[in-house]
């Protein structure tokens, strides 16, 4: 009997608790909604302030919101998820940029690889990787050249498709086009001069400082001679060496003449643009090459060469 007296109050308490919960089924939901609203309010208010500390606060609130309430599928979920994704994307890019600025190109490539696995069309990252690879090449470190060519081509593909809306890490879209084409040409000029000539030509046609860079035109002329002209010359000699003239032979000679004319035009532009005191020595060397090439197609004469140099920049590129 004593045992029953002890259990009865406990049983009554249990029954009361269950009944109370049944009568107030919304209490846990109300607490959940209150916490959700508080987190969303913190996120929404902080994200509107373009200050690093506020953005970090918004990110932390958004992460907590997703951790606790992502399964609720509320209308705000998409907004929160988008912010978190963009915030993390910017952080990854900033980390990559800081590493690049520190000239730690080995680490730049490591970080860039990770990002590009997730975002293969990230123009910012492709641009940074292209610059890092070109810096390696200038320093004589050619082990990243093949990768760099791939990054440059991928970045140029995005530009050609007009799918780039933000030019970063470059000043603007046209500068990016000029820089990337100039870099591509410099990396492939020895192995693939035809491809290099196309790249240098694109750089020269871009609305960027590369349009008036004498080095671009000199490299263009050299690539034309080492690529298209050398290939067609070899074919000409194989087909028509020590053979009587023919219409087919004449047609190929005309093609060769047009190729040489493009190289002469490029060299003439390089000379005409070499005006600064720092460019005088380079301009003089290019003029020597231009003179020899010009004479080879004008019966040893330089008549008209000075006029060509004086007027070439007023004419469109062939």
Short mmCIF file of C-alpha atoms in Angstrom, two decimals:
data_model
loop_
_atom_site.label_atom_id
_atom_site.label_comp_id
_atom_site.label_asym_id
_atom_site.label_seq_id
_atom_site.Cartn_x
_atom_site.Cartn_y
_atom_site.Cartn_z
CA UNK A 1 0.00 0.00 0.00
CA UNK A 2 2.81 2.38 0.80
CA UNK A 3 4.29 1.77 -2.65
CA UNK A 4 1.03 2.77 -4.36
CA UNK A 5 0.94 6.07 -2.46
CA UNK A 6 4.37 6.98 -3.86
CA UNK A 7 3.59 6.05 -7.47
CA UNK A 8 0.26 7.81 -7.72
CA UNK A 9 1.58 11.39 -7.64
CA UNK A 10 4.27 10.50 -10.21
CA UNK A 11 1.65 8.97 -12.47
CA UNK A 12 -0.53 12.04 -12.15
CA UNK A 13 2.43 14.28 -13.04
CA UNK A 14 3.17 12.23 -16.15
CA UNK A 15 -0.45 12.36 -17.25
CA UNK A 16 -0.51 16.13 -16.68
CA UNK A 17 2.65 16.66 -18.76
CA UNK A 18 1.33 14.62 -21.67
CA UNK A 19 -1.99 16.38 -21.58
CA UNK A 20 -0.35 19.79 -21.44
CA UNK A 21 1.79 18.99 -24.47
CA UNK A 22 -1.23 17.74 -26.35
CA UNK A 23 -3.13 20.92 -25.57
CA UNK A 24 -0.18 23.14 -26.78
CA UNK A 25 1.21 21.37 -29.84
CA UNK A 26 2.49 24.64 -31.38
CA UNK A 27 4.96 25.58 -28.68
CA UNK A 28 8.04 23.83 -30.18
CA UNK A 29 7.07 25.13 -33.62
CA UNK A 30 6.78 28.66 -32.28
CA UNK A 31 10.27 28.46 -30.79
CA UNK A 32 11.64 27.06 -34.04
CA UNK A 33 10.00 29.78 -36.09
CA UNK A 34 11.30 32.45 -33.75
CA UNK A 35 14.87 31.20 -34.07
CA UNK A 36 14.52 30.89 -37.82
CA UNK A 37 13.16 34.44 -38.12
CA UNK A 38 15.96 35.76 -35.92
CA UNK A 39 18.67 34.10 -38.03
CA UNK A 40 17.11 35.23 -41.28
CA UNK A 41 16.71 38.75 -39.93
CA UNK A 42 20.39 38.90 -38.95
CA UNK A 43 21.39 37.55 -42.35
CA UNK A 44 19.09 39.84 -44.33
CA UNK A 45 20.09 42.98 -42.44
CA UNK A 46 23.83 42.35 -42.49
CA UNK A 47 24.09 41.32 -46.15
CA UNK A 48 22.79 44.72 -47.28
CA UNK A 49 25.79 46.49 -45.74
CA UNK A 50 28.84 46.29 -48.09
CA UNK A 51 31.35 46.06 -45.24
CA UNK A 52 33.54 43.01 -44.73
CA UNK A 53 32.54 42.50 -41.10
CA UNK A 54 28.82 42.74 -41.89
CA UNK A 55 29.18 40.37 -44.83
CA UNK A 56 30.95 37.88 -42.57
CA UNK A 57 28.14 38.21 -40.02
CA UNK A 58 25.57 37.60 -42.76
CA UNK A 59 27.52 34.54 -43.89
CA UNK A 60 27.68 33.06 -40.39
CA UNK A 61 23.95 33.60 -39.88
CA UNK A 62 23.22 32.09 -43.30
CA UNK A 63 25.34 29.03 -42.58
CA UNK A 64 23.55 28.49 -39.27
CA UNK A 65 20.19 28.97 -40.98
CA UNK A 66 21.05 26.31 -43.56
CA UNK A 67 22.38 23.93 -40.93
CA UNK A 68 19.17 24.07 -38.91
CA UNK A 69 16.40 24.85 -41.37
CA UNK A 70 17.42 23.83 -44.90
CA UNK A 71 14.99 20.92 -44.86
CA UNK A 72 12.04 23.27 -44.25
CA UNK A 73 12.22 24.44 -47.87
CA UNK A 74 11.05 27.95 -47.01
CA UNK A 75 10.81 30.61 -49.77
CA UNK A 76 13.92 32.30 -48.35
CA UNK A 77 16.04 29.17 -48.74
CA UNK A 78 17.19 29.95 -52.28
CA UNK A 79 18.30 33.46 -51.33
CA UNK A 80 20.31 32.14 -48.37
CA UNK A 81 21.92 29.34 -50.39
CA UNK A 82 22.88 31.75 -53.17
CA UNK A 83 24.52 34.16 -50.72
CA UNK A 84 26.54 31.39 -49.07
CA UNK A 85 27.72 30.07 -52.44
CA UNK A 86 28.73 33.53 -53.67
CA UNK A 87 30.45 34.43 -50.40
CA UNK A 88 32.52 31.25 -50.45
CA UNK A 89 33.32 31.75 -54.14
CA UNK A 90 34.62 35.28 -53.47
CA UNK A 91 36.68 34.05 -50.53
CA UNK A 92 38.32 31.36 -52.66
CA UNK A 93 39.10 33.89 -55.38
CA UNK A 94 40.52 36.41 -52.91
CA UNK A 95 42.77 33.75 -51.41
CA UNK A 96 43.98 32.86 -54.90
CA UNK A 97 44.60 36.52 -55.76
CA UNK A 98 46.58 37.14 -52.55
CA UNK A 99 48.76 34.13 -53.31
CA UNK A 100 49.33 35.38 -56.87
CA UNK A 101 50.21 38.88 -55.64
CA UNK A 102 52.76 37.33 -53.27
CA UNK A 103 54.36 35.76 -56.39
CA UNK A 104 53.88 32.29 -54.93
CA UNK A 105 52.99 30.80 -58.28
CA UNK A 106 53.38 27.19 -57.18
CA UNK A 107 50.70 27.69 -54.53
CA UNK A 108 48.66 29.71 -57.01
CA UNK A 109 48.50 26.71 -59.31
CA UNK A 110 47.53 24.40 -56.43
CA UNK A 111 44.69 26.64 -55.29
CA UNK A 112 43.58 27.30 -58.85
CA UNK A 113 43.39 23.59 -59.67
CA UNK A 114 41.01 23.01 -56.76
CA UNK A 115 38.72 25.87 -57.78
CA UNK A 116 38.64 24.93 -61.45
CA UNK A 117 37.63 21.37 -60.61
CA UNK A 118 34.44 22.87 -59.16
CA UNK A 119 34.13 25.84 -61.50
CA UNK A 120 35.80 24.98 -64.84
CA UNK A 121 34.51 28.20 -66.48
CA UNK A 122 35.55 30.62 -63.75
CA UNK A 123 37.05 33.42 -65.88
CA UNK A 124 38.69 35.15 -62.90
CA UNK A 125 40.57 32.00 -61.92
CA UNK A 126 41.52 31.19 -65.52
CA UNK A 127 42.87 34.74 -65.84
CA UNK A 128 44.95 34.47 -62.67
CA UNK A 129 46.31 31.07 -63.69
CA UNK A 130 47.19 32.42 -67.14
CA UNK A 131 49.12 35.31 -65.61
CA UNK A 132 50.91 33.05 -63.13
CA UNK A 133 51.93 30.68 -65.92
CA UNK A 134 53.21 33.52 -68.08
CA UNK A 135 55.26 34.84 -65.16
CA UNK A 136 56.74 31.37 -64.76
CA UNK A 137 57.60 31.31 -68.46
CA UNK A 138 59.32 34.71 -68.27
CA UNK A 139 61.39 33.39 -65.37
CA UNK A 140 62.47 30.39 -67.47
CA UNK A 141 60.21 27.91 -65.65
CA UNK A 142 58.60 26.12 -68.56
CA UNK A 143 57.07 23.22 -66.62
CA UNK A 144 53.70 24.97 -66.44
CA UNK A 145 53.62 26.14 -70.09
CA UNK A 146 51.30 23.40 -71.33
CA UNK A 147 48.83 24.05 -68.52
CA UNK A 148 49.04 27.78 -69.09
CA UNK A 149 48.23 27.43 -72.78
CA UNK A 150 45.15 25.42 -71.82
CA UNK A 151 44.01 28.07 -69.31
CA UNK A 152 44.52 30.87 -71.83
CA UNK A 153 42.54 29.03 -74.52
CA UNK A 154 39.71 28.33 -72.08
CA UNK A 155 39.59 31.98 -71.06
CA UNK A 156 39.62 33.14 -74.70
CA UNK A 157 36.83 30.68 -75.51
CA UNK A 158 34.67 32.35 -72.85
CA UNK A 159 35.50 35.78 -74.29
CA UNK A 160 34.71 34.69 -77.84
CA UNK A 161 31.37 33.30 -76.65
CA UNK A 162 30.55 36.68 -75.03
CA UNK A 163 29.86 34.86 -71.77
CA UNK A 164 32.18 37.01 -69.63
CA UNK A 165 30.32 39.75 -67.75
CA UNK A 166 33.10 40.78 -65.36
CA UNK A 167 36.58 41.41 -66.74
CA UNK A 168 38.43 40.84 -63.44
CA UNK A 169 41.30 40.14 -62.98
CA UNK A 170 41.86 42.36 -66.05
CA UNK A 171 41.06 46.04 -66.50
CA UNK A 172 38.40 45.41 -69.13
CA UNK A 173 37.30 42.83 -71.68
CA UNK A 174 39.43 44.19 -74.55
CA UNK A 175 42.56 44.33 -72.40
CA UNK A 176 41.89 40.72 -71.42
CA UNK A 177 41.55 39.76 -75.09
CA UNK A 178 44.81 41.49 -76.01
CA UNK A 179 46.74 40.17 -73.02
CA UNK A 180 45.61 36.57 -73.39
CA UNK A 181 46.28 36.46 -77.14
CA UNK A 182 49.70 38.06 -76.71
CA UNK A 183 50.50 35.52 -73.99
CA UNK A 184 49.28 32.60 -76.08
CA UNK A 185 51.39 33.70 -79.03
CA UNK A 186 54.51 34.01 -76.89
CA UNK A 187 54.07 30.49 -75.49
CA UNK A 188 53.41 28.68 -78.79
CA UNK A 189 55.53 30.72 -81.26
CA UNK A 190 58.31 28.13 -81.41
CA UNK A 191 56.21 24.97 -81.54
CA UNK A 192 53.27 26.32 -83.56
CA UNK A 193 54.11 29.59 -85.37
CA UNK A 194 50.89 29.48 -87.43
CA UNK A 195 48.83 29.43 -84.24
CA UNK A 196 51.08 32.12 -82.77
CA UNK A 197 50.55 34.37 -85.80
CA UNK A 198 46.78 34.12 -85.35
CA UNK A 199 47.10 34.97 -81.66
CA UNK A 200 49.41 37.95 -82.26
CA UNK A 201 47.06 39.20 -84.98
CA UNK A 202 44.13 39.04 -82.56
CA UNK A 203 46.14 40.90 -79.92
CA UNK A 204 47.03 43.60 -82.46
CA UNK A 205 43.37 43.98 -83.46
CA UNK A 206 42.12 44.28 -79.88
CA UNK A 207 41.16 47.68 -78.50
CA UNK A 208 43.96 47.58 -75.96
CA UNK A 209 47.56 48.78 -75.46
CA UNK A 210 48.72 45.71 -77.42
CA UNK A 211 47.32 47.40 -80.50
CA UNK A 212 50.24 49.84 -80.43
CA UNK A 213 52.94 47.54 -79.07
CA UNK A 214 55.78 47.18 -81.62
CA UNK A 215 56.84 43.85 -80.10
CA UNK A 216 53.47 42.32 -81.00
CA UNK A 217 53.89 43.28 -84.67
CA UNK A 218 57.49 42.11 -84.81
CA UNK A 219 56.48 38.75 -83.35
CA UNK A 220 53.56 38.61 -85.76
CA UNK A 221 55.84 39.13 -88.77
CA UNK A 222 58.31 36.52 -87.51
CA UNK A 223 55.54 34.00 -86.85
CA UNK A 224 54.14 34.51 -90.36
CA UNK A 225 57.54 33.80 -91.90
CA UNK A 226 58.35 30.83 -89.63
CA UNK A 227 54.91 29.32 -90.00
CA UNK A 228 52.71 29.84 -93.02
CA UNK A 229 55.48 31.07 -95.34
CA UNK A 230 57.95 28.31 -94.38
CA UNK A 231 55.32 25.62 -94.86
CA UNK A 232 54.18 26.88 -98.25
CA UNK A 233 57.78 27.43 -99.39
CA UNK A 234 58.64 23.83 -98.58
CA UNK A 235 55.59 22.67 -100.52
CA UNK A 236 56.52 24.91 -103.46
CA UNK A 237 60.06 23.58 -103.64
CA UNK A 238 58.84 19.99 -103.46
CA UNK A 239 56.28 20.45 -106.23
CA UNK A 240 58.01 22.85 -108.58
CA UNK A 241 61.74 22.70 -107.92
CA UNK A 242 63.65 22.50 -111.24
CA UNK A 243 60.39 22.24 -113.19
CA UNK A 244 59.16 24.43 -116.03
CA UNK A 245 56.70 27.23 -115.22
CA UNK A 246 53.02 26.38 -114.97
CA UNK A 247 49.78 28.04 -113.98
CA UNK A 248 49.72 26.05 -110.74
CA UNK A 249 53.26 27.19 -109.97
CA UNK A 250 52.33 30.82 -110.61
CA UNK A 251 49.29 30.55 -108.34
CA UNK A 252 51.44 29.29 -105.50
CA UNK A 253 53.99 32.06 -106.09
CA UNK A 254 51.21 34.59 -105.75
CA UNK A 255 50.15 33.02 -102.46
CA UNK A 256 53.74 33.23 -101.23
CA UNK A 257 53.94 36.89 -102.27
CA UNK A 258 50.81 37.72 -100.28
CA UNK A 259 52.19 35.99 -97.20
CA UNK A 260 55.46 37.94 -97.47
CA UNK A 261 53.48 41.15 -97.91
CA UNK A 262 51.71 40.47 -94.59
CA UNK A 263 55.05 39.91 -92.87
CA UNK A 264 56.43 43.14 -94.38
CA UNK A 265 53.34 45.01 -93.20
CA UNK A 266 53.80 43.67 -89.65
CA UNK A 267 57.51 44.62 -89.56
CA UNK A 268 56.71 48.08 -90.96
CA UNK A 269 54.17 48.63 -88.17
CA UNK A 270 56.71 47.54 -85.60
CA UNK A 271 59.22 50.08 -86.94
CA UNK A 272 56.63 52.86 -87.16
CA UNK A 273 55.57 52.27 -83.54
CA UNK A 274 59.13 52.18 -82.16
CA UNK A 275 59.24 55.88 -81.34
CA UNK A 276 60.23 56.13 -77.69
CA UNK A 277 63.92 56.46 -76.73
CA UNK A 278 63.77 53.03 -75.09
CA UNK A 279 62.57 51.50 -78.36
CA UNK A 280 65.13 53.05 -80.71
CA UNK A 281 67.63 50.19 -80.57
CA UNK A 282 64.92 47.57 -81.06
CA UNK A 283 63.38 49.60 -83.89
CA UNK A 284 66.73 49.80 -85.67
CA UNK A 285 67.16 46.02 -85.57
CA UNK A 286 63.64 45.44 -86.87
CA UNK A 287 64.30 47.95 -89.66
CA UNK A 288 67.31 45.89 -90.74
CA UNK A 289 65.14 42.79 -90.97
CA UNK A 290 62.39 44.70 -92.76
CA UNK A 291 64.84 46.14 -95.28
CA UNK A 292 66.27 42.75 -96.17
CA UNK A 293 62.79 41.25 -96.56
CA UNK A 294 61.54 44.20 -98.59
CA UNK A 295 64.51 44.08 -100.95
CA UNK A 296 64.00 40.36 -101.52
CA UNK A 297 60.60 41.10 -103.06
CA UNK A 298 61.53 44.33 -104.85
CA UNK A 299 64.53 43.27 -106.95
CA UNK A 300 67.02 44.48 -104.36
CA UNK A 301 65.53 47.99 -104.21
CA UNK A 302 64.31 49.90 -101.14
CA UNK A 303 62.27 52.34 -103.22
CA UNK A 304 58.95 52.96 -101.48
CA UNK A 305 60.04 51.52 -98.14
CA UNK A 306 60.17 54.87 -96.33
CA UNK A 307 56.71 55.73 -97.61
CA UNK A 308 55.40 52.34 -96.46
CA UNK A 309 56.70 52.93 -92.93
CA UNK A 310 55.29 56.47 -92.88
CA UNK A 311 51.79 55.45 -93.93
CA UNK A 312 51.34 51.88 -92.70
CA UNK A 313 49.58 52.83 -89.46
CA UNK A 314 46.89 54.70 -91.37
CA UNK A 315 45.88 51.54 -93.20
CA UNK A 316 43.97 48.49 -91.96
CA UNK A 317 45.96 45.33 -91.29
CA UNK A 318 45.87 42.87 -94.19
#
